[in-house]
PDB file of C-alpha atoms in Angstrom:
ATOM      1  CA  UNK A  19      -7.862  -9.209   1.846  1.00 89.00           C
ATOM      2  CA  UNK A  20      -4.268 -11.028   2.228  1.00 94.00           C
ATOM      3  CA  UNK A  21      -3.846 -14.356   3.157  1.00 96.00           C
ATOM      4  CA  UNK A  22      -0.939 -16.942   4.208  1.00 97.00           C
ATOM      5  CA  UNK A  23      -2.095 -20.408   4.637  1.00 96.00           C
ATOM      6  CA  UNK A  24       0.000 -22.493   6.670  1.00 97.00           C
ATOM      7  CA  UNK A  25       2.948 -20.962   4.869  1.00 97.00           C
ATOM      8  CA  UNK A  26       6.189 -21.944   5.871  1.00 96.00           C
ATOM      9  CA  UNK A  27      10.123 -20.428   4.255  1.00 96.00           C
ATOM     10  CA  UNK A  28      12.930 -22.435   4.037  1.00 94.00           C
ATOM     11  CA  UNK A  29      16.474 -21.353   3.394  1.00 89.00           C
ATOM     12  CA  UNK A  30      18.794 -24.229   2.964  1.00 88.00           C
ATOM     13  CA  UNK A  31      17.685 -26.867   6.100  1.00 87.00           C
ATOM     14  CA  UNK A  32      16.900 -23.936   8.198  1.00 91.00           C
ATOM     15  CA  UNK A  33      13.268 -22.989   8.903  1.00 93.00           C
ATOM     16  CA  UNK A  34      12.537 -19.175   8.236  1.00 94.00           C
ATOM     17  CA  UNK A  35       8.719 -19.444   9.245  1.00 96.00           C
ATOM     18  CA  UNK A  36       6.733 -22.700  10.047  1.00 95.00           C
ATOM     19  CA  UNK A  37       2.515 -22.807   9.228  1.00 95.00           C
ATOM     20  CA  UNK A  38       2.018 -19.397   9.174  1.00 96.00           C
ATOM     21  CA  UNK A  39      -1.579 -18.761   8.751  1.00 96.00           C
ATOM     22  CA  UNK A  40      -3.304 -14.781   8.760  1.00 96.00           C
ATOM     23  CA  UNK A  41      -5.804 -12.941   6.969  1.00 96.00           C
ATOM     24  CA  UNK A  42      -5.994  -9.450   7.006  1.00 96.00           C
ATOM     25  CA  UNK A  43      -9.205  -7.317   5.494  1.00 94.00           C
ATOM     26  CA  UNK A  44      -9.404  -3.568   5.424  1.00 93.00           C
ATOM     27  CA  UNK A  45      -7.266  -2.831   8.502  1.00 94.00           C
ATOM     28  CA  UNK A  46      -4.193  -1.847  10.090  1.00 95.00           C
ATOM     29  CA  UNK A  47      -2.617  -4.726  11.734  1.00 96.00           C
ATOM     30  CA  UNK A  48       0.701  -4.280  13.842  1.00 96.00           C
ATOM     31  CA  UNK A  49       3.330  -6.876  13.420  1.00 97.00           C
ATOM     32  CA  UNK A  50       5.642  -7.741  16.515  1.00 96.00           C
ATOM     33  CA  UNK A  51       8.013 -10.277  18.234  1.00 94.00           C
ATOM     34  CA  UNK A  52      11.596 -10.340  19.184  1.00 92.00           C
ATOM     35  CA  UNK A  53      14.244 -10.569  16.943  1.00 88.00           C
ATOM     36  CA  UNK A  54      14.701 -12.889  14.713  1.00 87.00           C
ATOM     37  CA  UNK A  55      11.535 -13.899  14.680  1.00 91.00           C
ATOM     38  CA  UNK A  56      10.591 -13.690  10.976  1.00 91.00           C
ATOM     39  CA  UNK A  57       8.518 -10.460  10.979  1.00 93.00           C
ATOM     40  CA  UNK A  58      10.862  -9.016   7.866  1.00 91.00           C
ATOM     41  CA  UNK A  59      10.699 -12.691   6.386  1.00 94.00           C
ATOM     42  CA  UNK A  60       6.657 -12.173   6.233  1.00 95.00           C
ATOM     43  CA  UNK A  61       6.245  -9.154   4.639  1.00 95.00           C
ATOM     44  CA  UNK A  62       9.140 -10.589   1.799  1.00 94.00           C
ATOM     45  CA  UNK A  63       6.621 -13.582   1.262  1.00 95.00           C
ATOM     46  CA  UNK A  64       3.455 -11.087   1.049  1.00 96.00           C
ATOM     47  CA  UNK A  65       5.806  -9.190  -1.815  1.00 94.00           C
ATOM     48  CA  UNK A  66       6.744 -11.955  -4.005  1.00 94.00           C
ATOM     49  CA  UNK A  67      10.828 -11.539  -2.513  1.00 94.00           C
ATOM     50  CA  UNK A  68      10.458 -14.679  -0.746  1.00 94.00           C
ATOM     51  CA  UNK A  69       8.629 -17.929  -1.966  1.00 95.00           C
ATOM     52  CA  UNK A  70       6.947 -20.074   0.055  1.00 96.00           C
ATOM     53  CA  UNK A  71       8.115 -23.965   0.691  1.00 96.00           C
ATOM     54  CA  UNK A  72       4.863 -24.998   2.175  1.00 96.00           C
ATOM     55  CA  UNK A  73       1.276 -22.995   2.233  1.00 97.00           C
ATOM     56  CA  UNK A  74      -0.081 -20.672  -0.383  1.00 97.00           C
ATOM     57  CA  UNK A  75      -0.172 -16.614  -0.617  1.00 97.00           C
ATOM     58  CA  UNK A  76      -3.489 -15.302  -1.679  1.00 96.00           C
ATOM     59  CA  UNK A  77      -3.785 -11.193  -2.096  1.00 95.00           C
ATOM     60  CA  UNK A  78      -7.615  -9.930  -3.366  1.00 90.00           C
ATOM     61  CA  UNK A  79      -8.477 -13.731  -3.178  1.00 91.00           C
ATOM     62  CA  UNK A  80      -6.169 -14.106  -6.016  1.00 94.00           C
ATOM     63  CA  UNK A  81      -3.703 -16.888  -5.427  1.00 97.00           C
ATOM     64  CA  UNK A  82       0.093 -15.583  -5.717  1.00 97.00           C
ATOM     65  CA  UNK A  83       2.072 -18.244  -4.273  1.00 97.00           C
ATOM     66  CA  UNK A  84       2.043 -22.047  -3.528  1.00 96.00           C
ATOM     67  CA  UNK A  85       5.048 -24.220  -2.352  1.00 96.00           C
ATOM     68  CA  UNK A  86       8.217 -23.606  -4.439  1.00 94.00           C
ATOM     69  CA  UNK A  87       6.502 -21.323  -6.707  1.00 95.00           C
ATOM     70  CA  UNK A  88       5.565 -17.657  -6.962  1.00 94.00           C
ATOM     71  CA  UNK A  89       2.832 -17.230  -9.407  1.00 95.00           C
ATOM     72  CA  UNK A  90       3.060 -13.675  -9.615  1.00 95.00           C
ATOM     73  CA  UNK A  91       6.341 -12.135  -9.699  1.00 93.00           C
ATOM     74  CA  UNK A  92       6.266  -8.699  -6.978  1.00 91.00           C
ATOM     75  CA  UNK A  93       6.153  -5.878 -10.027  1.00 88.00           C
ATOM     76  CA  UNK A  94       2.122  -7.525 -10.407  1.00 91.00           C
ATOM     77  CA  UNK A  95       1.326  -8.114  -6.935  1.00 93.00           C
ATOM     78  CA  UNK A  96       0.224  -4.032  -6.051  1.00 91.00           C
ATOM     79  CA  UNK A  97       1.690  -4.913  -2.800  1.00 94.00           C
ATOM     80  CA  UNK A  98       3.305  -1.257  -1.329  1.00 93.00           C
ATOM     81  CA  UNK A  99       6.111  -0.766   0.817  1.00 91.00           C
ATOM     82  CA  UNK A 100       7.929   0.962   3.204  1.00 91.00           C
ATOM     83  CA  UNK A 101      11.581   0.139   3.916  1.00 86.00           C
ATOM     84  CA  UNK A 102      12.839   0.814   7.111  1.00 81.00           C
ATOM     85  CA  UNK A 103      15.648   2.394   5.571  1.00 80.00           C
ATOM     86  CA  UNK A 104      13.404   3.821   3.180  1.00 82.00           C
ATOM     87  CA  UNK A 105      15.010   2.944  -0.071  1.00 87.00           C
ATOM     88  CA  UNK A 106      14.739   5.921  -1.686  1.00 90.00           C
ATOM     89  CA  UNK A 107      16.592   6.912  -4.788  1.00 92.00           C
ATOM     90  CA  UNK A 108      19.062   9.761  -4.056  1.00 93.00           C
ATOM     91  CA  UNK A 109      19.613  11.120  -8.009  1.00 94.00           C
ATOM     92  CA  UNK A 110      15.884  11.173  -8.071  1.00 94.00           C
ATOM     93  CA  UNK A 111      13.693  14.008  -6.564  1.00 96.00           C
ATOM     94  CA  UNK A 112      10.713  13.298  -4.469  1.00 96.00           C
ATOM     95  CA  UNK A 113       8.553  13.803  -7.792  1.00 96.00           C
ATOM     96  CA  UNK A 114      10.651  11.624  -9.516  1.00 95.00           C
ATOM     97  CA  UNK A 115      10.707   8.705  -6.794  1.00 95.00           C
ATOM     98  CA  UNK A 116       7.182   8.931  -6.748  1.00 95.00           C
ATOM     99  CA  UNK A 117       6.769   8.624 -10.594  1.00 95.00           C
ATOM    100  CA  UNK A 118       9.159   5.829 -10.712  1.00 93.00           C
ATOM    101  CA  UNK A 119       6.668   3.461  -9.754  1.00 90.00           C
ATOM    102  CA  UNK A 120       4.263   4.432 -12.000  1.00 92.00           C
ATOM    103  CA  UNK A 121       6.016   5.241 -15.115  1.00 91.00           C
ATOM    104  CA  UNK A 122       7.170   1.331 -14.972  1.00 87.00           C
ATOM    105  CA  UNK A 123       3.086  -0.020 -14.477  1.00 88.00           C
ATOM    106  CA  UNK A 124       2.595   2.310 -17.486  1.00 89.00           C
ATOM    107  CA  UNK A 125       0.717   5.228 -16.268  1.00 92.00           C
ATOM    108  CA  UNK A 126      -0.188   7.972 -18.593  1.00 94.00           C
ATOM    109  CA  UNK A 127       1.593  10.963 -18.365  1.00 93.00           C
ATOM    110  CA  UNK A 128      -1.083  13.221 -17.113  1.00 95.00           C
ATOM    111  CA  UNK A 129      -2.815  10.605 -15.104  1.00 95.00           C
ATOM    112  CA  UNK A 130       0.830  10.170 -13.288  1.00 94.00           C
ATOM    113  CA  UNK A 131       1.220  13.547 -12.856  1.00 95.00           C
ATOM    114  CA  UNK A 132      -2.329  13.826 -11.230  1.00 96.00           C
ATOM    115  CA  UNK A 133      -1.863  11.271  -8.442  1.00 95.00           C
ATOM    116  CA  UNK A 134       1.988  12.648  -7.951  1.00 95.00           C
ATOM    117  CA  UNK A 135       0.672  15.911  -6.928  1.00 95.00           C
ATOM    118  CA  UNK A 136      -2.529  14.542  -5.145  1.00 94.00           C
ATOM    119  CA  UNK A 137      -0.411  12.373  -2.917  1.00 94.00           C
ATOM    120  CA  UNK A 138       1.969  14.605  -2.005  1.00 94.00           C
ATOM    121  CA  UNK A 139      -0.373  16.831  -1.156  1.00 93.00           C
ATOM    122  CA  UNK A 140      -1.518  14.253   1.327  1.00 91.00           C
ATOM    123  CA  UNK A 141       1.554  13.931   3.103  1.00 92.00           C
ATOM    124  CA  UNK A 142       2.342  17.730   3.537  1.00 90.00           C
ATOM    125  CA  UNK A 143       5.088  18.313   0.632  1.00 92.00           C
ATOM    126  CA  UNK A 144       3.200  20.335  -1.730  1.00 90.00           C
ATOM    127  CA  UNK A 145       6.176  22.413  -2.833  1.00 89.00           C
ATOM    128  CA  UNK A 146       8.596  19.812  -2.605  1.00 92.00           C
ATOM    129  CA  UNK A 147       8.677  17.571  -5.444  1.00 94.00           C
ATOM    130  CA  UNK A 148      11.413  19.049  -7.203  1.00 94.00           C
ATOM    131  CA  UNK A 149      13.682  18.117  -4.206  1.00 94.00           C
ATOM    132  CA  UNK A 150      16.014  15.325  -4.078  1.00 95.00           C
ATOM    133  CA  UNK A 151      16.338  12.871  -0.490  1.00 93.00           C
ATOM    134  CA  UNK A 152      19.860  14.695   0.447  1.00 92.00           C
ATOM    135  CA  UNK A 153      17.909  18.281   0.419  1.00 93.00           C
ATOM    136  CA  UNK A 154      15.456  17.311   2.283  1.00 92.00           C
ATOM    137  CA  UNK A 155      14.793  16.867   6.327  1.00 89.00           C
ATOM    138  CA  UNK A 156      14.417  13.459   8.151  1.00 87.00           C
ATOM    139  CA  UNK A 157      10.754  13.701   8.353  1.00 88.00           C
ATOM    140  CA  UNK A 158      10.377  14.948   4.546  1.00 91.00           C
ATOM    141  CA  UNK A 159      12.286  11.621   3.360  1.00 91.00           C
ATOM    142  CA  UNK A 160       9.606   9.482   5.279  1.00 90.00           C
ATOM    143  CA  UNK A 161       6.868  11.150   3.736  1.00 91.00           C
ATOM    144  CA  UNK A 162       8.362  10.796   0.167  1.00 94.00           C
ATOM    145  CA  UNK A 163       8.537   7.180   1.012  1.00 93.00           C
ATOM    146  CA  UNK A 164       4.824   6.780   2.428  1.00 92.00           C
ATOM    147  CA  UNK A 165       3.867   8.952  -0.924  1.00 93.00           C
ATOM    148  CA  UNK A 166       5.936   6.756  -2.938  1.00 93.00           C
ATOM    149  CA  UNK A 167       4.055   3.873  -1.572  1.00 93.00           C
ATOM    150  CA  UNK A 168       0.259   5.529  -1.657  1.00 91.00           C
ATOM    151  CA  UNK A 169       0.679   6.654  -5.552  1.00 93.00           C
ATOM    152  CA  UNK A 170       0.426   3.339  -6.386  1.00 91.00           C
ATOM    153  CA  UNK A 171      -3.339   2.815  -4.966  1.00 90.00           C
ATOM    154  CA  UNK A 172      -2.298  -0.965  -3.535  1.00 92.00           C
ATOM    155  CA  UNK A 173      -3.880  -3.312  -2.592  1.00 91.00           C
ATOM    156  CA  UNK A 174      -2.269  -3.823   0.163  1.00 94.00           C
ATOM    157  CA  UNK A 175       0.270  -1.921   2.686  1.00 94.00           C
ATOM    158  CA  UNK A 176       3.355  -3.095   3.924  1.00 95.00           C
ATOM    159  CA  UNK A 177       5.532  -0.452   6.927  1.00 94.00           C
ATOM    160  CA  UNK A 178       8.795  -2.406   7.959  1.00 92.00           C
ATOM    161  CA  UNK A 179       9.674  -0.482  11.440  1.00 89.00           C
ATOM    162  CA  UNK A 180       8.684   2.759   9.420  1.00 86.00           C
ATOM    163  CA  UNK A 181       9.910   4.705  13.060  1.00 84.00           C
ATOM    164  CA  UNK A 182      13.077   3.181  13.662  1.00 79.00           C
ATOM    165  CA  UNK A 183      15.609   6.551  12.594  1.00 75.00           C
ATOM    166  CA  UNK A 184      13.441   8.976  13.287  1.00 80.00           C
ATOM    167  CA  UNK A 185      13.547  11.377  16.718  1.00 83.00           C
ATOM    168  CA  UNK A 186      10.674  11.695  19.148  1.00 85.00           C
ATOM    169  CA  UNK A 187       9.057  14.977  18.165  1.00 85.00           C
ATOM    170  CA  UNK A 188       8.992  13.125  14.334  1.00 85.00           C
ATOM    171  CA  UNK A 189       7.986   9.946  15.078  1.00 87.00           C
ATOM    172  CA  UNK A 190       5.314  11.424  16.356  1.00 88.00           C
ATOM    173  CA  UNK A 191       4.652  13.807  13.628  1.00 86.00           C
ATOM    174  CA  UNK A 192       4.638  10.669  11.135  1.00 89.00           C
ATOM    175  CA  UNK A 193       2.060   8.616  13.536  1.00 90.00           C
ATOM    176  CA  UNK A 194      -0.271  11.299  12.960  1.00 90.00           C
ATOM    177  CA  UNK A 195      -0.064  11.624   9.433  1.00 89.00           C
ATOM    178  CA  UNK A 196      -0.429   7.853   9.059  1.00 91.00           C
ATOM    179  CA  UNK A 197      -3.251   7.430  11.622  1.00 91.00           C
ATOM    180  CA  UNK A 198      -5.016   9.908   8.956  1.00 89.00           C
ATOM    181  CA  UNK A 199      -3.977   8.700   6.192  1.00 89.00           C
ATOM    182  CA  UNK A 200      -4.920   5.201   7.108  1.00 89.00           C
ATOM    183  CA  UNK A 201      -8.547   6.258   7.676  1.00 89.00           C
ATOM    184  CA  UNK A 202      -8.526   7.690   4.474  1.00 87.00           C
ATOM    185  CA  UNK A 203      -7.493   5.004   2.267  1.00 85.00           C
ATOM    186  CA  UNK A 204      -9.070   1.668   3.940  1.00 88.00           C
ATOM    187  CA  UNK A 205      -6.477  -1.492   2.519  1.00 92.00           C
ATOM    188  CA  UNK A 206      -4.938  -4.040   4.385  1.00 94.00           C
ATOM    189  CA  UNK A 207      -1.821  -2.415   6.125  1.00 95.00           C
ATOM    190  CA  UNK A 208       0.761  -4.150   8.178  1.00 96.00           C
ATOM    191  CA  UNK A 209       3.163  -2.167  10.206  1.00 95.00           C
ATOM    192  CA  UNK A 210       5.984  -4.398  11.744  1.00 95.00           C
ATOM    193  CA  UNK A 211       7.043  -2.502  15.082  1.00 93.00           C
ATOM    194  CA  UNK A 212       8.823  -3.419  18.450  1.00 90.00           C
ATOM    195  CA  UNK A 213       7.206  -0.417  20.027  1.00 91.00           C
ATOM    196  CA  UNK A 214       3.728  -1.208  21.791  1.00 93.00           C
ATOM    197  CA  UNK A 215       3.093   2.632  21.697  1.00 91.00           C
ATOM    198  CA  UNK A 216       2.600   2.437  18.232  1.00 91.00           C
ATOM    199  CA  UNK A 217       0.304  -0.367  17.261  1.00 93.00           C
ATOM    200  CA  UNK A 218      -1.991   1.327  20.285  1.00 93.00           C
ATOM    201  CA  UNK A 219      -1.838   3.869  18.314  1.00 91.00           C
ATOM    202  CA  UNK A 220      -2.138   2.788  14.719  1.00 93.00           C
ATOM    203  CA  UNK A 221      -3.218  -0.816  14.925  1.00 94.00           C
ATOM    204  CA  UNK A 222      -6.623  -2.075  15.216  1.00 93.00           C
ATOM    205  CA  UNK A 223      -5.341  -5.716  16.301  1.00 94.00           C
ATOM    206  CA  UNK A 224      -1.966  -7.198  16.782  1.00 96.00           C
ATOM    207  CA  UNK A 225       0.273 -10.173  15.173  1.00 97.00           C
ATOM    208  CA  UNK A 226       2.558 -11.919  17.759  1.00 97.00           C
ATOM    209  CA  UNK A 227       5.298 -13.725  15.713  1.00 96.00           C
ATOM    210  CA  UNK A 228       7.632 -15.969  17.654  1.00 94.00           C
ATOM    211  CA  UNK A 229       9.363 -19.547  17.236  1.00 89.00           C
ATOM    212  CA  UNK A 230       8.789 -19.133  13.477  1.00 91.00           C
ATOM    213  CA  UNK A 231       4.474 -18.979  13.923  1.00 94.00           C
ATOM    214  CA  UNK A 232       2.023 -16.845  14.638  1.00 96.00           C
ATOM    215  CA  UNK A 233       1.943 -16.955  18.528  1.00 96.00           C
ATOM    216  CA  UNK A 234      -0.920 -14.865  18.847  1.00 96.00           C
ATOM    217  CA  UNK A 235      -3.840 -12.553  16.891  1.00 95.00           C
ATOM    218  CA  UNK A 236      -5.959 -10.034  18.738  1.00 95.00           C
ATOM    219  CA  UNK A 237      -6.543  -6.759  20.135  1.00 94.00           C
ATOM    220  CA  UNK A 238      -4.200  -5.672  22.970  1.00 94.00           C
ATOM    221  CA  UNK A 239      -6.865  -5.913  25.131  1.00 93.00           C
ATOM    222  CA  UNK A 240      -7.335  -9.539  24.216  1.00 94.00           C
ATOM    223  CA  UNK A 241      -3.316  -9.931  25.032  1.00 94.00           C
ATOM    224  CA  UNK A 242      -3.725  -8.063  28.349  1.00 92.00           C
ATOM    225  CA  UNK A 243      -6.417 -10.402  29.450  1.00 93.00           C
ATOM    226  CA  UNK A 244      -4.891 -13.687  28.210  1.00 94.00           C
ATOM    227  CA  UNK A 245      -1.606 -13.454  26.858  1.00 94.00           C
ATOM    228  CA  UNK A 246      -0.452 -16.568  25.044  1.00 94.00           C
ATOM    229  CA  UNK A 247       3.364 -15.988  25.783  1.00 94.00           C
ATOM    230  CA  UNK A 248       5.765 -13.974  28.233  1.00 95.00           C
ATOM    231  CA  UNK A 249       6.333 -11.870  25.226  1.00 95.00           C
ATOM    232  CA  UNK A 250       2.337 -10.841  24.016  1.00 94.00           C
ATOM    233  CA  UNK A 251       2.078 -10.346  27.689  1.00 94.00           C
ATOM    234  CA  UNK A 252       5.347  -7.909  27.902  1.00 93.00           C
ATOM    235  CA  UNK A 253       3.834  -6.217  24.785  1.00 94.00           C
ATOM    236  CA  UNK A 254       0.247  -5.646  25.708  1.00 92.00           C
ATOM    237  CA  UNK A 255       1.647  -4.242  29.308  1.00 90.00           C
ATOM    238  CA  UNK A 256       3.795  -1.959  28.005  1.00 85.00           C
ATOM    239  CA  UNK A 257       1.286  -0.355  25.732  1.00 77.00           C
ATOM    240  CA  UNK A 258      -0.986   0.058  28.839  1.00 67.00           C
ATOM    241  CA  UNK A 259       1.462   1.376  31.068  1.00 56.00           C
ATOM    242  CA  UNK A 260       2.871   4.335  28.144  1.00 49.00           C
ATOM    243  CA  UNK A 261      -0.954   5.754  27.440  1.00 45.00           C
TER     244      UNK A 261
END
């Protein structure tokens, strides 16, 4: 499970996020509000990149952060992620972005080499390790990056508008390969997303962010049926109206 508790982020006087309080088990949870909301601030807070001023983080029940202190820096939290923009590393091939990672938690050699080839199996690129980001297509650089985040085995999953450069014909190609993989490997998963499409598709509940808090938590049929602001309403309608 991960857990905020009343956490609030301050930078300077200004307030980032106010009393944000969640916890997630094993499920996929979709993230959303407008911009500026502190969706990307979140997820920086679940990593260890941001610490908390009030409220405590807590990932596997093990406390990570209280106020003004992170307890566990992000290399220890086995929190995974993928970057909107992907953040892969261009002099490195896909086999080598994937053993990155795992070379630095200290992997053996042939254990690394094992889950390298068994998760990029999973996401379609047997054949492809040897290839660096700049050789390969749109849709191959996303899976590198979901491998890159599965060869870890976290404890938690972390997708920061994971569909945001890609076309329609691959964003829908990467859906289905998530949807899979995420009933494969059962760990807390957030996927931040503007797109109600996709946490109908993905998400087993929803997170509305707005004015700093945590507007709203439930299923989009719970927002359909009682929306808590214009916004969860505008979000559970258009996810009825596009399936």
């Amino acid at each position: 499970m991960i857990e905020m508790r009343d956490v609030g982020v301050r930078r300077g006087e200004t307030a980032i996020l106010e009393r944000v309080s969640f916890s997630i088990g094993d499920e996929v949870v979709a993230l959303a509000g407008p911009s500026g909301s502190g969706k990307t601030t979140l997820l920086r807070a679940l990593l260890g990149l941001e610490t908390p001023s009030e409220g405590e983080v807590r990932i596997g029940g093990r406390l990570m952060s209280t106020p003004g202190r992170s307890l566990v820096p992000p290399e220890d939290r086995n929190v995974a992620m993928v970057f909107q923009d992907l953040a892969l590393w261009p002099h490195l091939s896909a086999h080598g972005n994937l053993a990155f990672g795992l070379r630095a938690r200290g992997v053996a050699k042939d254990e690394r080499e094992r889950r390298i080839a068994v998760a990029l199996t999973s996401v379609g690129l047997d054949g492809k390790g040897g290839k660096r980001p700049g050789e390969l297509s749109g849709g191959e650089r996303q899976r590198v990056a979901i491998a890159r985040a599965l060869v870890l085995d976290p404890a938690a999953l972390l997708l920061d508008e994971p569909f945001a450069s890609l076309d329609i014909l691959l964003k829908q190609e990467i859906i289905t390969l998530l949807a899979r993989l995420f009933k494969e490997r059962r760990v807390p998963t957030i996927v931040v997303t503007h797109d109600p499409r996709d946490a109908a598709l993905l998400a087993e509940r929803v997170m509305i962010i707005e004015g700093r808090r945590i507007a709203q938590q439930g299923t989009l049929a719970d927002l359909a049926r009682e929306p808590a602001t214009p916004f969860a309403e505008a979000f559970a309608r258009g996810a009825r109206r596009d399936l």
